[in-house]
Short mmCIF file of C-alpha atoms and ligand atoms in Angstrom, two decimals:
data_model
loop_
_atom_site.label_atom_id
_atom_site.label_comp_id
_atom_site.label_asym_id
_atom_site.label_seq_id
_atom_site.Cartn_x
_atom_site.Cartn_y
_atom_site.Cartn_z
CA MET A 1 -11.85 28.63 37.27
CA SER A 2 -12.66 25.40 39.12
CA ALA A 3 -10.33 22.38 39.15
CA SER A 4 -12.39 20.47 36.65
CA LYS A 5 -12.46 23.33 34.17
CA SER A 6 -9.77 24.44 31.77
CA SER A 7 -9.35 27.66 29.92
CA ASN A 8 -9.22 27.41 26.19
CA THR A 9 -8.29 30.91 25.25
CA VAL A 10 -8.27 30.82 21.49
CA SER A 11 -11.33 29.20 19.96
CA ARG A 12 -13.56 30.07 22.94
CA SER A 13 -12.53 33.65 23.56
CA GLY A 14 -15.38 36.15 23.47
CA ARG A 15 -18.34 33.82 23.13
CA PHE A 16 -17.78 31.60 26.17
CA SER A 17 -17.80 32.61 29.83
CA GLU A 18 -16.01 29.53 31.12
CA GLY A 19 -13.64 26.87 29.82
CA PRO A 20 -14.63 23.32 28.98
CA ALA A 21 -14.73 20.61 31.62
CA LEU A 22 -11.46 18.66 31.74
CA ALA A 23 -13.21 15.52 30.56
CA VAL A 24 -14.50 17.46 27.57
CA GLN A 25 -11.04 18.73 26.83
CA SER A 26 -9.43 15.32 26.84
CA PHE A 27 -12.33 13.82 24.88
CA SER A 28 -12.16 16.41 22.17
CA GLN A 29 -8.46 17.16 21.85
CA SER A 30 -6.62 15.83 18.84
CA VAL A 31 -3.19 17.29 19.42
CA THR A 32 -1.84 14.02 20.81
CA PHE A 33 -2.19 12.54 17.33
CA ASP A 34 -2.53 15.41 14.86
CA ARG A 35 0.72 17.08 15.98
CA ARG A 36 2.40 14.98 13.34
CA LEU A 37 0.92 17.44 10.84
CA TRP A 38 3.06 20.26 12.25
CA LYS A 39 5.38 20.64 9.29
CA HIS A 40 2.56 20.87 6.80
CA ASP A 41 0.61 23.21 9.06
CA ILE A 42 3.59 25.56 9.23
CA ILE A 43 4.30 25.46 5.50
CA GLY A 44 0.62 26.07 4.77
CA SER A 45 0.54 29.02 7.16
CA MET A 46 3.62 30.55 5.57
CA ALA A 47 2.00 30.41 2.15
CA HIS A 48 -1.22 31.88 3.55
CA ALA A 49 0.76 34.72 5.18
CA ARG A 50 2.60 35.54 1.95
CA MET A 51 -0.68 35.62 0.11
CA LEU A 52 -2.21 37.90 2.79
CA GLN A 53 0.71 40.25 2.26
CA SER A 54 0.25 40.19 -1.49
CA ILE A 55 -3.36 41.32 -1.11
CA GLY A 56 -2.47 43.98 1.47
CA VAL A 57 -3.83 42.38 4.66
CA LEU A 58 -0.33 42.03 6.10
CA SER A 59 2.54 44.48 5.73
CA GLU A 60 5.87 43.12 4.58
CA THR A 61 7.28 43.50 8.09
CA GLU A 62 4.33 41.63 9.58
CA CYS A 63 4.58 38.87 7.05
CA ASP A 64 8.33 38.49 7.58
CA ALA A 65 7.82 38.36 11.35
CA ILE A 66 5.15 35.69 10.95
CA VAL A 67 7.28 33.57 8.64
CA ARG A 68 10.27 33.88 10.96
CA GLY A 69 8.11 33.05 13.97
CA LEU A 70 6.79 29.96 12.22
CA GLU A 71 10.32 28.91 11.32
CA GLU A 72 11.36 29.18 14.96
CA ILE A 73 8.35 27.18 16.07
CA GLY A 74 9.25 24.50 13.54
CA GLU A 75 12.77 24.46 14.94
CA ASP A 76 11.43 24.08 18.49
CA ILE A 77 9.15 21.22 17.47
CA GLN A 78 11.97 19.48 15.66
CA GLN A 79 14.23 19.81 18.70
CA ASP A 80 11.43 18.55 20.94
CA ARG A 81 11.40 21.89 22.80
CA PHE A 82 7.85 22.81 21.90
CA GLU A 83 5.28 22.53 24.63
CA TRP A 84 2.15 20.96 23.24
CA SER A 85 -0.98 21.79 25.12
CA GLN A 86 -4.15 19.74 25.10
CA GLU A 87 -6.02 22.82 26.22
CA LEU A 88 -5.36 24.22 22.76
CA GLU A 89 -7.12 21.23 21.18
CA ASP A 90 -5.18 20.58 18.04
CA VAL A 91 -1.99 21.18 16.13
CA HIS A 92 -3.41 24.27 14.40
CA MET A 93 -4.32 26.10 17.62
CA ASN A 94 -1.08 25.10 19.30
CA ILE A 95 1.02 26.57 16.55
CA GLU A 96 -1.10 29.66 16.06
CA SER A 97 -1.13 30.49 19.72
CA ALA A 98 2.65 29.97 20.05
CA LEU A 99 3.07 32.28 17.09
CA THR A 100 0.86 34.99 18.52
CA ARG A 101 2.77 34.85 21.79
CA ARG A 102 5.99 35.59 19.89
CA VAL A 103 4.73 37.82 17.12
CA PRO A 104 1.83 40.26 17.62
CA ALA A 105 1.03 40.11 13.90
CA GLY A 106 0.34 36.39 14.40
CA ALA A 107 -3.15 37.51 15.40
CA LYS A 108 -3.75 38.39 11.74
CA LEU A 109 -2.66 35.04 10.33
CA HIS A 110 -6.05 33.39 10.61
CA THR A 111 -7.65 36.10 8.44
CA ALA A 112 -10.05 34.48 5.94
CA ARG A 113 -9.06 31.05 7.09
CA SER A 114 -10.88 28.47 9.19
CA ARG A 115 -9.52 25.36 10.76
CA ASN A 116 -11.87 23.58 8.40
CA ASP A 117 -9.99 24.56 5.27
CA GLN A 118 -6.71 24.54 7.19
CA VAL A 119 -7.07 20.94 8.30
CA ALA A 120 -8.15 19.91 4.80
CA LEU A 121 -5.02 21.59 3.46
CA ASP A 122 -2.72 19.98 6.01
CA MET A 123 -4.18 16.55 5.40
CA ARG A 124 -3.83 16.87 1.64
CA MET A 125 -0.22 17.96 1.96
CA TRP A 126 0.56 15.21 4.45
CA MET A 127 -1.08 12.63 2.22
CA ARG A 128 0.87 13.69 -0.84
CA ASP A 129 4.10 12.93 1.04
CA GLU A 130 2.77 9.65 2.39
CA ILE A 131 1.56 8.49 -1.00
CA LEU A 132 4.92 9.22 -2.58
CA ASP A 133 6.69 7.35 0.24
CA LEU A 134 4.37 4.37 -0.14
CA MET A 135 4.90 4.35 -3.89
CA GLY A 136 8.63 4.18 -3.19
CA ASP A 137 8.09 1.35 -0.69
CA LEU A 138 6.04 -0.52 -3.29
CA ARG A 139 8.90 -0.20 -5.76
CA GLY A 140 11.25 -1.51 -3.09
CA LEU A 141 9.21 -4.66 -2.57
CA GLN A 142 8.78 -5.17 -6.31
CA ASN A 143 12.54 -4.99 -6.68
CA SER A 144 13.08 -7.55 -3.91
CA LEU A 145 10.64 -9.96 -5.56
CA VAL A 146 12.25 -9.55 -8.97
CA ARG A 147 15.71 -10.08 -7.48
CA LEU A 148 14.66 -13.30 -5.72
CA GLY A 149 13.11 -14.60 -8.94
CA ASP A 150 16.12 -13.57 -10.98
CA ARG A 151 18.59 -15.21 -8.58
CA ASN A 152 16.60 -18.43 -8.94
CA ARG A 153 15.48 -18.19 -12.54
CA THR A 154 15.89 -21.94 -13.20
CA VAL A 155 13.96 -23.03 -10.11
CA LEU A 156 10.64 -24.72 -10.76
CA ILE A 157 7.89 -25.19 -8.22
CA PRO A 158 4.42 -26.63 -8.49
CA GLY A 159 1.75 -24.01 -9.07
CA TYR A 160 -1.30 -24.68 -6.89
CA THR A 161 -5.05 -24.40 -7.12
CA HIS A 162 -7.13 -25.37 -4.07
CA LEU A 163 -3.70 -25.70 -2.42
CA GLN A 164 -3.29 -28.92 -4.43
CA ARG A 165 -0.40 -29.31 -6.83
CA ALA A 166 -1.61 -28.27 -10.26
CA GLN A 167 1.00 -27.46 -12.93
CA PRO A 168 4.71 -26.59 -12.87
CA VAL A 169 5.74 -22.94 -12.92
CA TYR A 170 9.00 -21.12 -12.50
CA LEU A 171 9.36 -19.63 -9.04
CA ALA A 172 10.00 -16.33 -10.82
CA HIS A 173 6.59 -16.54 -12.49
CA HIS A 174 4.92 -17.00 -9.10
CA LEU A 175 6.84 -14.05 -7.65
CA LEU A 176 6.12 -11.85 -10.66
CA ALA A 177 2.41 -12.43 -10.08
CA TYR A 178 2.88 -10.37 -6.91
CA VAL A 179 4.93 -7.80 -8.79
CA GLU A 180 1.92 -7.34 -11.08
CA MET A 181 -0.45 -6.90 -8.13
CA LEU A 182 1.89 -4.38 -6.55
CA GLU A 183 2.10 -2.53 -9.86
CA ARG A 184 -1.66 -2.08 -9.86
CA ASP A 185 -1.41 -0.89 -6.25
CA TRP A 186 1.23 1.61 -7.33
CA LEU A 187 -1.03 2.86 -10.10
CA ARG A 188 -3.97 3.17 -7.71
CA PHE A 189 -1.86 5.33 -5.39
CA ARG A 190 -0.68 7.46 -8.28
CA ASP A 191 -4.26 7.89 -9.35
CA ALA A 192 -5.31 8.78 -5.79
CA PHE A 193 -2.51 11.36 -5.66
CA ASP A 194 -4.09 13.22 -8.52
CA ARG A 195 -7.29 13.84 -6.56
CA VAL A 196 -5.43 14.66 -3.35
CA ASN A 197 -3.37 17.28 -5.11
CA VAL A 198 -5.95 20.08 -5.15
CA CYS A 199 -5.72 23.08 -2.82
CA PRO A 200 -8.74 23.68 -0.54
CA LEU A 201 -7.41 26.83 1.18
CA GLY A 202 -9.70 29.81 0.71
CA SER A 203 -12.82 27.75 1.37
CA GLY A 204 -12.99 29.21 4.89
CA ALA A 205 -15.32 27.52 7.33
CA LEU A 206 -17.63 26.49 4.49
CA ALA A 207 -18.45 29.59 2.45
CA GLY A 208 -15.19 31.16 1.40
CA SER A 209 -14.47 34.73 2.39
CA THR A 210 -15.52 38.27 1.60
CA LEU A 211 -11.85 39.17 1.33
CA LYS A 212 -10.41 38.70 -2.09
CA LEU A 213 -7.80 36.01 -1.55
CA ASP A 214 -5.37 34.89 -4.20
CA ARG A 215 -6.05 31.18 -3.98
CA GLU A 216 -4.00 30.39 -7.05
CA MET A 217 -0.93 31.96 -5.51
CA VAL A 218 -1.23 29.73 -2.44
CA ALA A 219 -1.85 26.65 -4.58
CA ARG A 220 1.20 27.41 -6.68
CA GLU A 221 3.40 28.03 -3.68
CA LEU A 222 2.37 24.74 -2.09
CA GLY A 223 2.87 22.68 -5.23
CA PHE A 224 -0.81 22.13 -6.00
CA VAL A 225 -0.22 22.31 -9.74
CA ASP A 226 -1.07 20.19 -12.76
CA LEU A 227 1.34 18.84 -15.34
CA ASP A 228 1.35 22.21 -17.10
CA ASP A 229 2.25 23.91 -13.84
CA GLN A 230 -1.22 25.45 -13.57
CA PRO A 231 -2.60 25.87 -10.04
CA ARG A 232 -5.26 23.40 -8.95
CA VAL A 233 -7.80 24.78 -6.46
CA THR A 234 -11.05 23.22 -5.26
CA ARG A 235 -14.12 24.60 -7.04
CA ASN A 236 -16.71 24.41 -4.27
CA SER A 237 -16.05 25.67 -0.76
CA MET A 238 -18.64 23.39 0.85
CA ASP A 239 -17.25 20.33 -0.87
CA ALA A 240 -13.69 21.37 -0.05
CA VAL A 241 -14.19 21.45 3.72
CA SER A 242 -16.30 18.32 3.93
CA ASP A 243 -14.75 16.14 1.23
CA ARG A 244 -12.91 13.13 2.57
CA ASP A 245 -13.17 11.06 -0.63
CA TYR A 246 -9.44 11.24 -1.14
CA MET A 247 -8.89 9.65 2.27
CA VAL A 248 -11.34 6.85 1.50
CA GLU A 249 -9.61 6.24 -1.82
CA PHE A 250 -6.27 6.13 -0.07
CA CYS A 251 -7.56 3.72 2.58
CA SER A 252 -9.12 1.59 -0.14
CA ALA A 253 -5.94 1.41 -2.22
CA ALA A 254 -4.05 0.65 0.98
CA ALA A 255 -6.50 -2.08 2.02
CA LEU A 256 -6.16 -3.83 -1.30
CA CYS A 257 -2.39 -3.56 -1.15
CA ALA A 258 -2.43 -4.95 2.40
CA ILE A 259 -4.49 -7.87 1.16
CA HIS A 260 -1.87 -8.53 -1.50
CA LEU A 261 0.80 -8.50 1.19
CA SER A 262 -1.30 -10.83 3.29
CA ARG A 263 -1.54 -13.33 0.45
CA LEU A 264 2.20 -13.09 -0.19
CA SER A 265 2.75 -13.64 3.52
CA GLU A 266 0.60 -16.73 3.43
CA ASP A 267 2.65 -18.19 0.57
CA LEU A 268 5.89 -17.49 2.41
CA ILE A 269 4.54 -19.00 5.62
CA LEU A 270 3.53 -22.17 3.78
CA TRP A 271 6.79 -22.34 1.86
CA SER A 272 8.87 -22.00 5.03
CA SER A 273 7.05 -24.90 6.74
CA ALA A 274 8.71 -28.33 6.94
CA GLU A 275 5.84 -29.66 4.83
CA PHE A 276 6.79 -27.46 1.87
CA GLY A 277 10.39 -26.61 2.71
CA PHE A 278 10.76 -24.38 -0.36
CA ILE A 279 12.41 -21.43 1.35
CA ARG A 280 14.67 -20.56 4.21
CA ILE A 281 14.13 -17.18 5.84
CA ALA A 282 17.28 -15.75 7.44
CA ASP A 283 17.44 -15.75 11.24
CA ALA A 284 17.30 -11.95 11.32
CA TYR A 285 13.75 -12.09 9.96
CA THR A 286 12.43 -14.98 12.05
CA THR A 287 11.74 -15.48 15.73
CA GLY A 288 12.12 -18.36 18.14
CA SER A 289 9.70 -19.93 20.56
CA SER A 290 9.88 -19.18 24.28
CA LEU A 291 9.31 -22.88 24.95
CA MET A 292 10.32 -25.00 21.98
CA PRO A 293 14.04 -24.65 21.29
CA GLN A 294 13.86 -26.00 17.74
CA LYS A 295 11.31 -23.45 16.46
CA LYS A 296 12.02 -20.82 13.87
CA ASN A 297 8.86 -18.95 13.10
CA PRO A 298 7.98 -16.68 10.16
CA ASP A 299 6.52 -14.03 12.47
CA MET A 300 7.19 -11.08 10.17
CA ALA A 301 5.01 -12.66 7.48
CA GLU A 302 2.37 -13.55 10.07
CA LEU A 303 2.33 -10.02 11.44
CA THR A 304 2.03 -8.60 7.96
CA ARG A 305 -0.89 -10.93 7.33
CA GLY A 306 -2.40 -9.90 10.67
CA LYS A 307 -1.87 -6.19 10.20
CA SER A 308 -3.80 -6.29 6.93
CA GLY A 309 -6.88 -6.69 9.14
CA ARG A 310 -6.19 -3.31 10.70
CA VAL A 311 -5.83 -1.67 7.31
CA VAL A 312 -9.11 -3.14 6.07
CA GLY A 313 -10.75 -2.11 9.35
CA ASN A 314 -9.52 1.45 8.88
CA LEU A 315 -11.25 1.62 5.50
CA MET A 316 -14.50 0.51 7.12
CA ALA A 317 -14.02 3.03 9.93
CA MET A 318 -13.55 5.80 7.40
CA LEU A 319 -16.61 4.91 5.35
CA THR A 320 -18.76 4.49 8.43
CA LEU A 321 -17.53 7.81 9.80
CA LEU A 322 -18.77 9.66 6.73
CA LYS A 323 -22.07 7.86 6.32
CA GLY A 324 -24.94 10.12 7.29
CA LEU A 325 -22.90 13.29 7.88
CA PRO A 326 -24.82 16.35 6.75
CA MET A 327 -22.98 19.07 4.88
CA THR A 328 -20.46 20.44 5.67
CA TYR A 329 -17.76 20.06 8.31
CA ASN A 330 -18.79 18.10 11.38
CA ARG A 331 -16.52 17.40 14.28
CA ASP A 332 -16.91 13.68 13.56
CA MET A 333 -14.36 14.36 10.86
CA GLN A 334 -11.60 14.74 13.38
CA GLU A 335 -11.92 10.96 13.67
CA ASP A 336 -10.56 10.61 10.14
CA LYS A 337 -7.00 11.06 11.32
CA GLU A 338 -6.15 8.04 13.43
CA PRO A 339 -7.33 5.43 10.90
CA LEU A 340 -5.58 7.32 8.14
CA PHE A 341 -2.29 7.71 10.03
CA ASP A 342 -2.45 4.09 11.11
CA THR A 343 -3.09 2.97 7.54
CA ALA A 344 -0.07 4.81 6.18
CA ASP A 345 2.18 3.65 9.04
CA THR A 346 1.04 0.04 8.94
CA LEU A 347 1.22 -0.33 5.20
CA GLY A 348 4.60 1.40 4.95
CA SER A 349 6.20 -0.75 7.64
CA SER A 350 4.64 -3.91 6.18
CA LEU A 351 5.99 -3.14 2.71
CA ARG A 352 9.46 -2.43 4.06
CA ILE A 353 9.62 -5.47 6.32
CA MET A 354 8.45 -7.73 3.51
CA ALA A 355 11.11 -6.36 1.18
CA GLY A 356 13.79 -6.92 3.82
CA MET A 357 12.55 -10.42 4.51
CA ILE A 358 12.54 -11.37 0.84
CA ASP A 359 16.05 -10.02 0.45
CA HIS A 360 16.99 -12.36 3.30
CA THR A 361 15.26 -15.44 1.92
CA SER A 362 16.96 -18.22 0.02
CA MET A 363 15.44 -21.06 -1.94
CA GLU A 364 15.76 -24.71 -0.97
CA VAL A 365 16.33 -25.61 -4.58
CA ALA A 366 16.38 -29.40 -4.20
CA ARG A 367 13.02 -29.40 -2.39
CA CYS A 368 11.48 -27.19 -5.06
CA GLN A 369 12.77 -29.33 -7.92
CA GLN A 370 11.57 -32.47 -6.20
CA ALA A 371 8.08 -31.11 -5.75
CA ALA A 372 7.94 -29.75 -9.29
CA SER A 373 9.13 -32.97 -10.88
CA ASP A 374 5.93 -34.83 -10.01
CA PRO A 375 4.82 -35.99 -13.51
CA ALA A 376 1.18 -35.70 -12.48
CA LEU A 377 1.69 -31.94 -12.86
CA LEU A 378 1.93 -32.56 -16.60
CA ALA A 379 -1.31 -34.55 -16.95
CA THR A 380 -2.86 -31.57 -18.74
CA ASP A 381 0.06 -31.61 -21.18
CA LEU A 382 -0.90 -35.17 -22.07
CA ALA A 383 -4.47 -34.04 -22.75
CA ASP A 384 -3.09 -31.20 -24.91
CA TRP A 385 -1.05 -33.80 -26.81
CA LEU A 386 -4.23 -35.76 -27.56
CA VAL A 387 -5.88 -32.54 -28.75
CA GLU A 388 -3.01 -32.08 -31.16
CA GLU A 389 -3.72 -35.62 -32.37
CA GLY A 390 -7.21 -34.41 -33.28
CA ILE A 391 -9.15 -35.59 -30.23
CA ALA A 392 -11.78 -33.33 -28.67
CA PHE A 393 -10.58 -31.87 -25.36
CA ARG A 394 -13.47 -33.32 -23.33
CA GLU A 395 -12.61 -36.80 -24.57
CA ALA A 396 -8.89 -36.17 -24.06
CA HIS A 397 -9.61 -35.07 -20.47
CA HIS A 398 -11.55 -38.27 -19.91
CA LEU A 399 -8.80 -40.46 -21.39
CA VAL A 400 -6.06 -38.86 -19.32
CA GLY A 401 -8.26 -39.33 -16.27
CA ALA A 402 -8.23 -43.02 -17.04
CA VAL A 403 -4.44 -42.92 -17.44
CA VAL A 404 -4.10 -41.29 -14.01
CA GLY A 405 -6.42 -43.96 -12.56
CA LEU A 406 -4.32 -46.69 -14.11
CA ALA A 407 -1.08 -45.28 -12.69
CA GLU A 408 -2.75 -45.06 -9.29
CA SER A 409 -3.87 -48.67 -9.42
CA LYS A 410 -0.37 -49.73 -10.49
CA ARG A 411 1.08 -47.53 -7.77
CA CYS A 412 3.46 -45.92 -10.23
CA GLN A 413 4.11 -42.44 -11.58
CA LEU A 414 2.49 -41.35 -14.84
CA ASN A 415 5.81 -41.36 -16.67
CA GLU A 416 6.51 -44.92 -15.52
CA LEU A 417 3.59 -46.29 -17.54
CA LYS A 418 4.41 -48.20 -20.72
CA VAL A 419 3.12 -47.33 -24.16
CA SER A 420 1.25 -50.63 -24.01
CA ASP A 421 -0.49 -49.45 -20.82
CA LEU A 422 -1.59 -46.29 -22.61
CA LYS A 423 -2.74 -48.18 -25.69
CA GLN A 424 -4.90 -50.32 -23.43
CA ILE A 425 -6.82 -47.12 -22.63
CA ASP A 426 -6.90 -45.78 -26.19
CA ARG A 427 -5.14 -47.03 -29.26
CA ARG A 428 -4.36 -43.49 -30.43
CA PHE A 429 -1.71 -43.14 -27.68
CA ASN A 430 1.81 -43.82 -28.94
CA ARG A 431 5.44 -43.51 -27.83
CA ARG A 432 5.55 -39.76 -28.44
CA ALA A 433 2.80 -39.31 -25.84
CA LEU A 434 5.23 -40.15 -23.05
CA GLU A 435 7.59 -37.40 -24.21
CA VAL A 436 5.25 -34.80 -22.68
CA PHE A 437 6.70 -35.76 -19.30
CA ASP A 438 10.04 -34.20 -20.15
CA ILE A 439 9.75 -31.18 -17.85
CA LYS A 440 12.37 -29.13 -19.66
CA ARG A 441 10.52 -29.40 -22.93
CA ALA A 442 7.24 -28.92 -21.15
CA MET A 443 8.47 -25.53 -19.92
CA GLU A 444 9.69 -24.61 -23.39
CA ARG A 445 6.25 -25.24 -24.80
CA ARG A 446 4.59 -22.68 -22.54
CA CYS A 447 5.52 -19.77 -24.71
CA MET A 448 2.49 -17.48 -25.02
CA THR A 449 2.52 -14.04 -23.47
CA GLY A 450 1.62 -14.48 -19.81
CA SER A 451 2.63 -18.14 -19.65
CA PRO A 452 5.16 -19.55 -17.20
CA GLY A 453 7.44 -20.86 -19.97
CA VAL A 454 11.18 -20.45 -19.92
CA ARG A 455 11.42 -17.73 -22.57
CA GLU A 456 8.38 -15.87 -21.43
CA VAL A 457 9.54 -15.72 -17.80
CA ALA A 458 12.97 -14.52 -18.95
CA LYS A 459 11.22 -11.84 -20.99
CA GLN A 460 9.10 -10.75 -18.02
CA LEU A 461 12.11 -10.65 -15.69
CA LYS A 462 13.90 -8.48 -18.20
CA HIS A 463 10.88 -6.22 -18.51
CA TRP A 464 10.61 -5.72 -14.76
CA LYS A 465 14.33 -5.21 -14.21
CA LYS A 466 14.27 -2.48 -16.83
CA GLN A 467 11.04 -0.97 -15.52
CA LEU A 468 12.24 -0.90 -11.91
CA LYS A 469 15.81 0.10 -12.59
CA GLY A 470 16.95 2.82 -10.19
CA LYS A 471 13.57 2.90 -8.44
N1 LIG B 501 -8.95 19.27 14.86
C1 LIG B 501 -10.02 19.50 13.97
C2 LIG B 501 -10.16 18.31 13.03
O1 LIG B 501 -9.26 17.58 12.90
C3 LIG B 501 -9.76 20.71 13.16
C4 LIG B 501 -11.00 21.33 12.60
C5 LIG B 501 -11.79 21.90 13.69
N2 LIG B 501 -12.90 22.65 13.19
C6 LIG B 501 -13.93 22.95 13.94
N3 LIG B 501 -14.88 23.58 13.36
N4 LIG B 501 -14.02 22.57 15.18
O2 LIG B 501 -11.20 18.10 12.43
#
């Protein structure tokens, strides 16, 4: 064997007379990143072994030896004693070859199994765990948002459109908007879980096996069951080894969630600026400047906003990877792992850091109240008042526009105008018109479902606290 060649003894034995060039080995290996699948690979192999015993391919002694061997390998990996070898390409070959070195019967483990259905199995099992973790992280962030809103349930802020002050809302209402988005993200992940949770083992390389495997037994053992505890196995071997839809769905749900986090980040970044001054983020969640001693920067929110780009990019990478692949498995598919792993890691850490940051954020109540008390935010309320007086909304809109113009020319606030000023614009204005500028009453009037009124927001906070309790 020359210096630039390696010997790959498992997948190349028999057919090949020499090992791959070293450059080929390092180009094609995936063990440096897919070793994180080790636990699922081992659990999947144990279930496969037990099934092989049940159909008579392995004796009980052989099966026990294999299971014990796999347990020991798991222990070694956990203790960082396992020697990973790039020559053995991937996590599957590394574990199988370590097993065969310990247990002669290990050579029977790969009966009626291909790495193609094995990797599909490992990925599905890994994803189930990741999805459940992310769903928990989503609940964590929802809880943090609800708590911040609840702690500040009387705080009003301006709601914005076009980043211009529009109408007053309770801070809690603004925060609960994100809770709603995150709820839909949670539901999308739950929905994705359903399609991940189907067992592909038994599909072989692409065309199943001539041996009569008990696929249902494996599915049951590995928790691939429906709500009635019935095993869920894939129905088409070719689809099962080449399907990556569930990964795309996951990346898509994750990308949308990351976009929600990015928008939340943007709000927090704006709110923490001197210009807004609505919030104060605790020192533990901010960073300083290497040059400017006075700076306190909202880097965690900025990084979350930035990392959303990676998550969106990973979705594109995944779609592009699959485009144009003929049936069935193609080695291109090994490239599914890094974007997927990165997506789960990035989204999980973003969700957790955001929750921590929100738990360490306090409101600058005076600044919020000051901004929300701008009577111009209630100009629409004045138009609504005219509507209640029987005036068509388009005309009311026009009249209030004239009122705003008048206040501007007088350099005063809307609520500083006199009834006589209003009457000058339209004689149907009267004293009661100016009462719309009472912000407390204005917030009481917003009482429909979905509105930012005082009772409605209290109702929504109650709903979410109950819904998220203990989660
Ligand atoms: N490491 C490979 C992957 O992730 C496992 C499947 C290999 N299959 C094959 N036919 N080369 O895709």
